[in-house]
Coordinates of C-alpha atoms and ligand atoms in Angstrom, one line a residue:
X1 CA 2.7 12.6 11.5
X2 CA 0.2 11.1 8.8
X3 CA -1.1 13.2 6.2
X4 CA -4.6 12.8 5.0
X5 CA -4.7 11.8 1.1
X6 CA -7.4 12.5 -1.3
X7 CA -9.1 9.7 -3.1
X8 CA -11.1 11.4 -6.2
X9 CA -13.0 9.4 -8.4
X10 CA -13.8 11.1 -11.9
X11 CA -16.4 8.8 -13.2
X12 CA -16.4 10.6 -16.8
X13 CA -19.1 9.9 -19.2
X14 CA -20.0 6.9 -17.3
X15 CA -22.6 5.6 -14.6
X16 CA -26.3 5.6 -14.3
X17 CA -28.7 5.8 -11.3
X18 CA -28.1 2.2 -10.6
X19 CA -24.6 2.6 -10.4
X20 CA -25.1 5.7 -8.0
X21 CA -27.5 3.7 -5.7
X22 CA -24.6 0.6 -5.6
X23 CA -21.7 3.1 -4.9
X24 CA -24.0 4.6 -2.1
X25 CA -24.6 1.2 -0.4
X26 CA -21.0 0.2 -0.8
X27 CA -19.8 3.8 0.9
X28 CA -22.4 3.4 3.6
X29 CA -21.2 0.2 4.3
X30 CA -17.1 1.5 4.4
X31 CA -17.9 4.2 6.8
X32 CA -15.9 7.1 7.7
X33 CA -12.0 6.8 7.2
X34 CA -9.5 8.5 9.4
X35 CA -7.0 10.5 7.2
X36 CA -8.7 9.9 4.0
X37 CA -11.0 12.7 1.6
X38 CA -13.1 10.9 -0.3
X39 CA -14.6 12.8 -3.4
X40 CA -16.9 11.4 -6.1
X41 CA -17.2 13.4 -9.4
X42 CA -20.2 11.8 -11.4
X43 CA -21.6 13.3 -14.4
X44 CA -23.4 16.2 -13.6
X45 CA -26.9 14.5 -14.5
X46 CA -26.3 12.4 -11.4
X47 CA -24.9 14.8 -8.9
X48 CA -28.4 15.2 -7.6
X49 CA -29.1 11.8 -7.3
X50 CA -26.0 11.8 -4.8
X51 CA -27.8 13.9 -2.3
X52 CA -28.0 10.9 0.1
X53 CA -24.5 10.5 0.2
X54 CA -24.3 14.4 2.0
X55 CA -26.0 12.7 4.9
X56 CA -23.0 10.7 5.7
X57 CA -20.9 13.2 5.9
X58 CA -17.6 11.6 5.0
X59 CA -18.1 11.8 1.2
X60 CA -18.0 14.7 -1.0
X61 CA -19.2 15.4 -4.4
X62 CA -17.1 17.4 -7.1
X63 CA -17.9 18.2 -10.8
X64 CA -16.2 17.3 -13.8
X65 CA -15.9 20.8 -15.3
X66 CA -17.0 24.0 -14.8
X67 CA -18.1 26.8 -17.0
X68 CA -15.6 30.0 -17.7
X69 CA -18.1 32.6 -17.5
X70 CA -20.5 33.4 -14.4
X71 CA -23.8 33.1 -16.2
X72 CA -25.4 33.8 -19.3
X73 CA -25.5 32.8 -23.1
X74 CA -23.3 29.8 -23.0
X75 CA -25.4 27.0 -24.1
X76 CA -24.6 23.6 -22.7
X77 CA -22.2 24.9 -19.9
X78 CA -22.9 24.7 -16.2
X79 CA -21.8 27.4 -13.8
X80 CA -19.8 27.0 -10.6
X81 CA -22.7 28.6 -8.8
X82 CA -24.7 26.0 -10.0
X83 CA -22.2 23.3 -8.8
X84 CA -22.5 24.7 -5.3
X85 CA -26.3 24.8 -5.5
X86 CA -26.0 21.0 -6.2
X87 CA -23.8 20.3 -3.2
X88 CA -20.1 20.5 -5.0
X89 CA -17.5 21.1 -2.9
X90 CA -14.7 20.6 -5.8
X91 CA -14.5 20.9 -9.4
X92 CA -12.1 19.2 -11.8
X93 CA -10.7 21.6 -14.6
X94 CA -8.4 21.0 -17.3
X95 CA -8.6 17.0 -17.9
X96 CA -6.8 15.9 -20.5
X97 CA -9.8 14.8 -22.2
X98 CA -11.5 18.1 -22.3
X99 CA -8.1 19.9 -23.5
X100 CA -7.9 17.4 -26.3
X101 CA -11.6 16.7 -27.4
X102 CA -12.8 20.3 -26.5
X103 CA -9.5 22.0 -27.4
X104 CA -9.2 23.7 -23.8
X105 CA -6.4 25.9 -24.0
X106 CA -4.4 26.6 -20.9
X107 CA -6.2 30.0 -20.7
X108 CA -9.4 28.2 -20.9
X109 CA -8.6 26.3 -18.0
X110 CA -7.1 28.8 -15.8
X111 CA -10.6 31.0 -16.5
X112 CA -12.3 27.7 -15.2
X113 CA -10.3 27.3 -12.1
X114 CA -10.4 30.9 -11.5
X115 CA -14.2 30.8 -11.4
X116 CA -14.4 27.6 -9.4
X117 CA -12.4 29.2 -6.8
X118 CA -14.1 32.3 -6.7
X119 CA -17.6 30.5 -6.1
X120 CA -15.9 28.5 -3.2
X121 CA -15.1 25.3 -5.1
X122 CA -11.9 23.7 -4.5
X123 CA -10.4 23.4 -8.2
X124 CA -8.4 20.2 -9.1
X125 CA -6.7 21.1 -11.9
X126 CA -5.1 18.2 -14.2
X127 CA -2.1 18.7 -16.2
X128 CA 0.3 16.3 -17.8
X129 CA 2.1 15.5 -20.8
X130 CA 1.4 13.4 -23.6
X131 CA 3.6 10.7 -25.0
X132 CA 5.2 12.8 -28.0
X133 CA 6.0 15.3 -25.6
X134 CA 7.2 12.8 -23.1
X135 CA 9.6 11.3 -25.8
X136 CA 10.6 14.7 -26.6
X137 CA 11.8 15.4 -23.2
X138 CA 9.2 18.2 -23.1
X139 CA 7.2 16.8 -20.0
X140 CA 8.3 19.2 -17.4
X141 CA 8.1 22.4 -19.6
X142 CA 4.4 21.5 -20.5
X143 CA 3.5 20.6 -17.1
X144 CA 5.2 23.7 -15.7
X145 CA 3.3 25.9 -18.3
X146 CA 0.0 24.5 -17.5
X147 CA 0.7 24.9 -13.7
X148 CA 1.8 28.5 -14.4
X149 CA -1.1 29.3 -16.5
X150 CA -3.6 28.7 -13.9
X151 CA -1.6 30.1 -11.0
X152 CA -1.3 33.3 -12.5
X153 CA -5.2 33.6 -12.4
X154 CA -5.8 32.2 -9.1
X155 CA -6.0 34.1 -5.8
X156 CA -3.6 32.7 -3.4
X157 CA -5.6 30.1 -1.4
X158 CA -5.8 26.3 -1.3
X159 CA -5.4 24.5 -4.7
X160 CA -5.4 20.8 -5.9
X161 CA -3.4 19.6 -9.0
X162 CA -3.5 16.2 -10.3
X163 CA -0.5 15.0 -12.4
X164 CA -2.1 13.0 -15.2
X165 CA 0.4 11.9 -18.1
X166 CA -2.1 11.6 -21.1
X167 CA -0.2 8.1 -22.1
X168 CA -1.1 6.6 -18.6
X169 CA -4.9 7.2 -18.7
X170 CA -7.0 4.2 -19.5
X171 CA -3.7 2.3 -20.6
X172 CA -2.7 0.3 -17.8
X173 CA 0.7 1.8 -18.2
X174 CA 1.3 3.8 -14.7
X175 CA 3.9 6.0 -14.6
X176 CA 6.9 4.7 -12.8
X177 CA 7.5 5.9 -9.1
X178 CA 10.5 8.0 -9.7
X179 CA 8.7 9.9 -12.8
X180 CA 5.5 10.6 -10.4
X181 CA 7.4 12.0 -7.4
X182 CA 10.2 13.8 -9.9
X183 CA 6.6 15.8 -11.6
X184 CA 5.2 16.4 -8.3
X185 CA 8.3 18.2 -7.2
X186 CA 8.0 20.2 -10.5
X187 CA 4.7 21.0 -9.7
X188 CA 5.1 21.8 -6.1
X189 CA 8.5 24.0 -7.0
X190 CA 6.1 26.1 -9.3
X191 CA 3.8 26.6 -7.0
X192 CA 6.2 27.6 -4.5
X193 CA 7.5 30.2 -7.1
X194 CA 4.4 31.9 -7.1
X195 CA 4.1 32.2 -3.5
X196 CA 1.2 29.2 -3.4
X197 CA 1.9 27.1 0.1
X198 CA -1.3 25.2 0.3
X199 CA -1.0 22.8 -2.5
X200 CA -1.8 19.3 -2.6
X201 CA -0.3 17.1 -5.7
X202 CA -2.5 14.3 -6.8
X203 CA -1.3 11.7 -9.1
X204 CA -4.0 9.9 -11.8
X205 CA -3.3 7.6 -14.6
X206 CA -4.0 3.7 -14.2
X207 CA -4.4 3.7 -10.6
X208 CA -5.8 0.3 -9.2
X209 CA -5.9 -1.5 -6.0
X210 CA -2.7 -3.4 -6.9
X211 CA -0.6 -0.4 -7.5
X212 CA -2.5 2.3 -5.1
X213 CA -0.4 1.4 -2.1
X214 CA 2.8 2.3 -3.8
X215 CA 2.0 5.1 -5.2
X216 CA 0.2 6.7 -2.2
X217 CA 3.1 5.9 0.1
X218 CA 5.3 8.3 -1.9
X219 CA 6.5 11.3 -0.1
X220 CA 4.9 14.0 -2.4
X221 CA 1.8 12.4 -3.3
X222 CA -1.0 13.8 -1.7
X223 CA -3.8 11.4 -3.0
X224 CA -5.3 9.7 -6.3
X225 CA -7.5 10.7 -9.0
X226 CA -9.3 7.6 -10.3
X227 CA -10.8 7.2 -13.6
X228 CA -11.8 3.3 -14.3
X229 CA -11.4 2.3 -10.7
X230 CA -13.8 4.8 -9.3
X231 CA -16.7 3.3 -11.1
X232 CA -16.2 -0.2 -9.6
X233 CA -17.4 0.3 -6.1
X234 CA -15.0 -2.6 -4.7
X235 CA -12.0 -1.2 -6.3
X236 CA -13.0 2.3 -5.4
X237 CA -13.4 1.6 -1.5
X238 CA -9.9 -1.0 -1.9
X239 CA -8.1 2.5 -2.5
X240 CA -9.8 4.2 -0.3
X241 CA -9.0 1.6 2.4
X242 CA -5.4 1.6 1.3
X243 CA -5.0 5.2 1.9
X244 CA -6.6 4.9 5.2
X245 CA -4.0 1.9 6.0
X246 CA -0.9 3.9 5.0
X247 CA 1.6 3.8 7.8
Ligands
13P1 P1 -8.1 6.3 -15.6 O1 -7.6 5.7 -13.7 O2 -9.0 5.1 -16.1 O3 -6.5 5.8 -16.2 O4 -8.4 7.1 -15.4 C1 -7.6 8.1 -15.1 C2 -8.3 9.8 -15.1 O5 -8.2 10.4 -16.2 C3 -8.8 10.5 -14.1 O6 -9.0 11.7 -14.2

């Protein structure tokens, strides 16, 4: 049986209205692809510009973050309800760049994931070790802690994790297939321990059209989370088509 794969693009702090228009044109010519769930997570300010995509039905929108609170005095934050109003279905939480530059702890990430879920968004929870942690052979422990902290706060429902080793993000240094498969098993086992059954695990970190096929074909990989490749319409579509053509 072929299982649907996720291809999710995280634009990070990139893109403008012109890129939205290019992406919409490219996605329109791509058309729907069976067995692929395609999601674009642009900066908040561009969400509204993507409204046209929604008519196509086969592309979904996601946010790159979501507030820890439901509403109120949190200057600069965006709530889960606001994201729903902008037609988002997904919210990335716990990206390593936010953990690093905004000092987000596992508890903050868990609060964001819980808020997203409660509002009806599918949380895409990013986890992953940095290089020092990998070299000290702490990678599994770090990832297990990150996963557990979030699962403890979530209701038992469908959830997506993205394994993004920090050293693989934007470096061109993709994790090996055995590292990916091994950590995906760790994440799945931890989820099973908490009785979560509907769990998708994606890989992110230097995924490009050239290496996407091998990664997506791995048994425990339910899709990919793209950074750089997601702001290049040709690369994004090439990867979505690769997911579609998997045997
Ligand atoms: P790159 O694909 O640019 O390595 O980024 C991955 C990422 O951080 C997606 O969230």
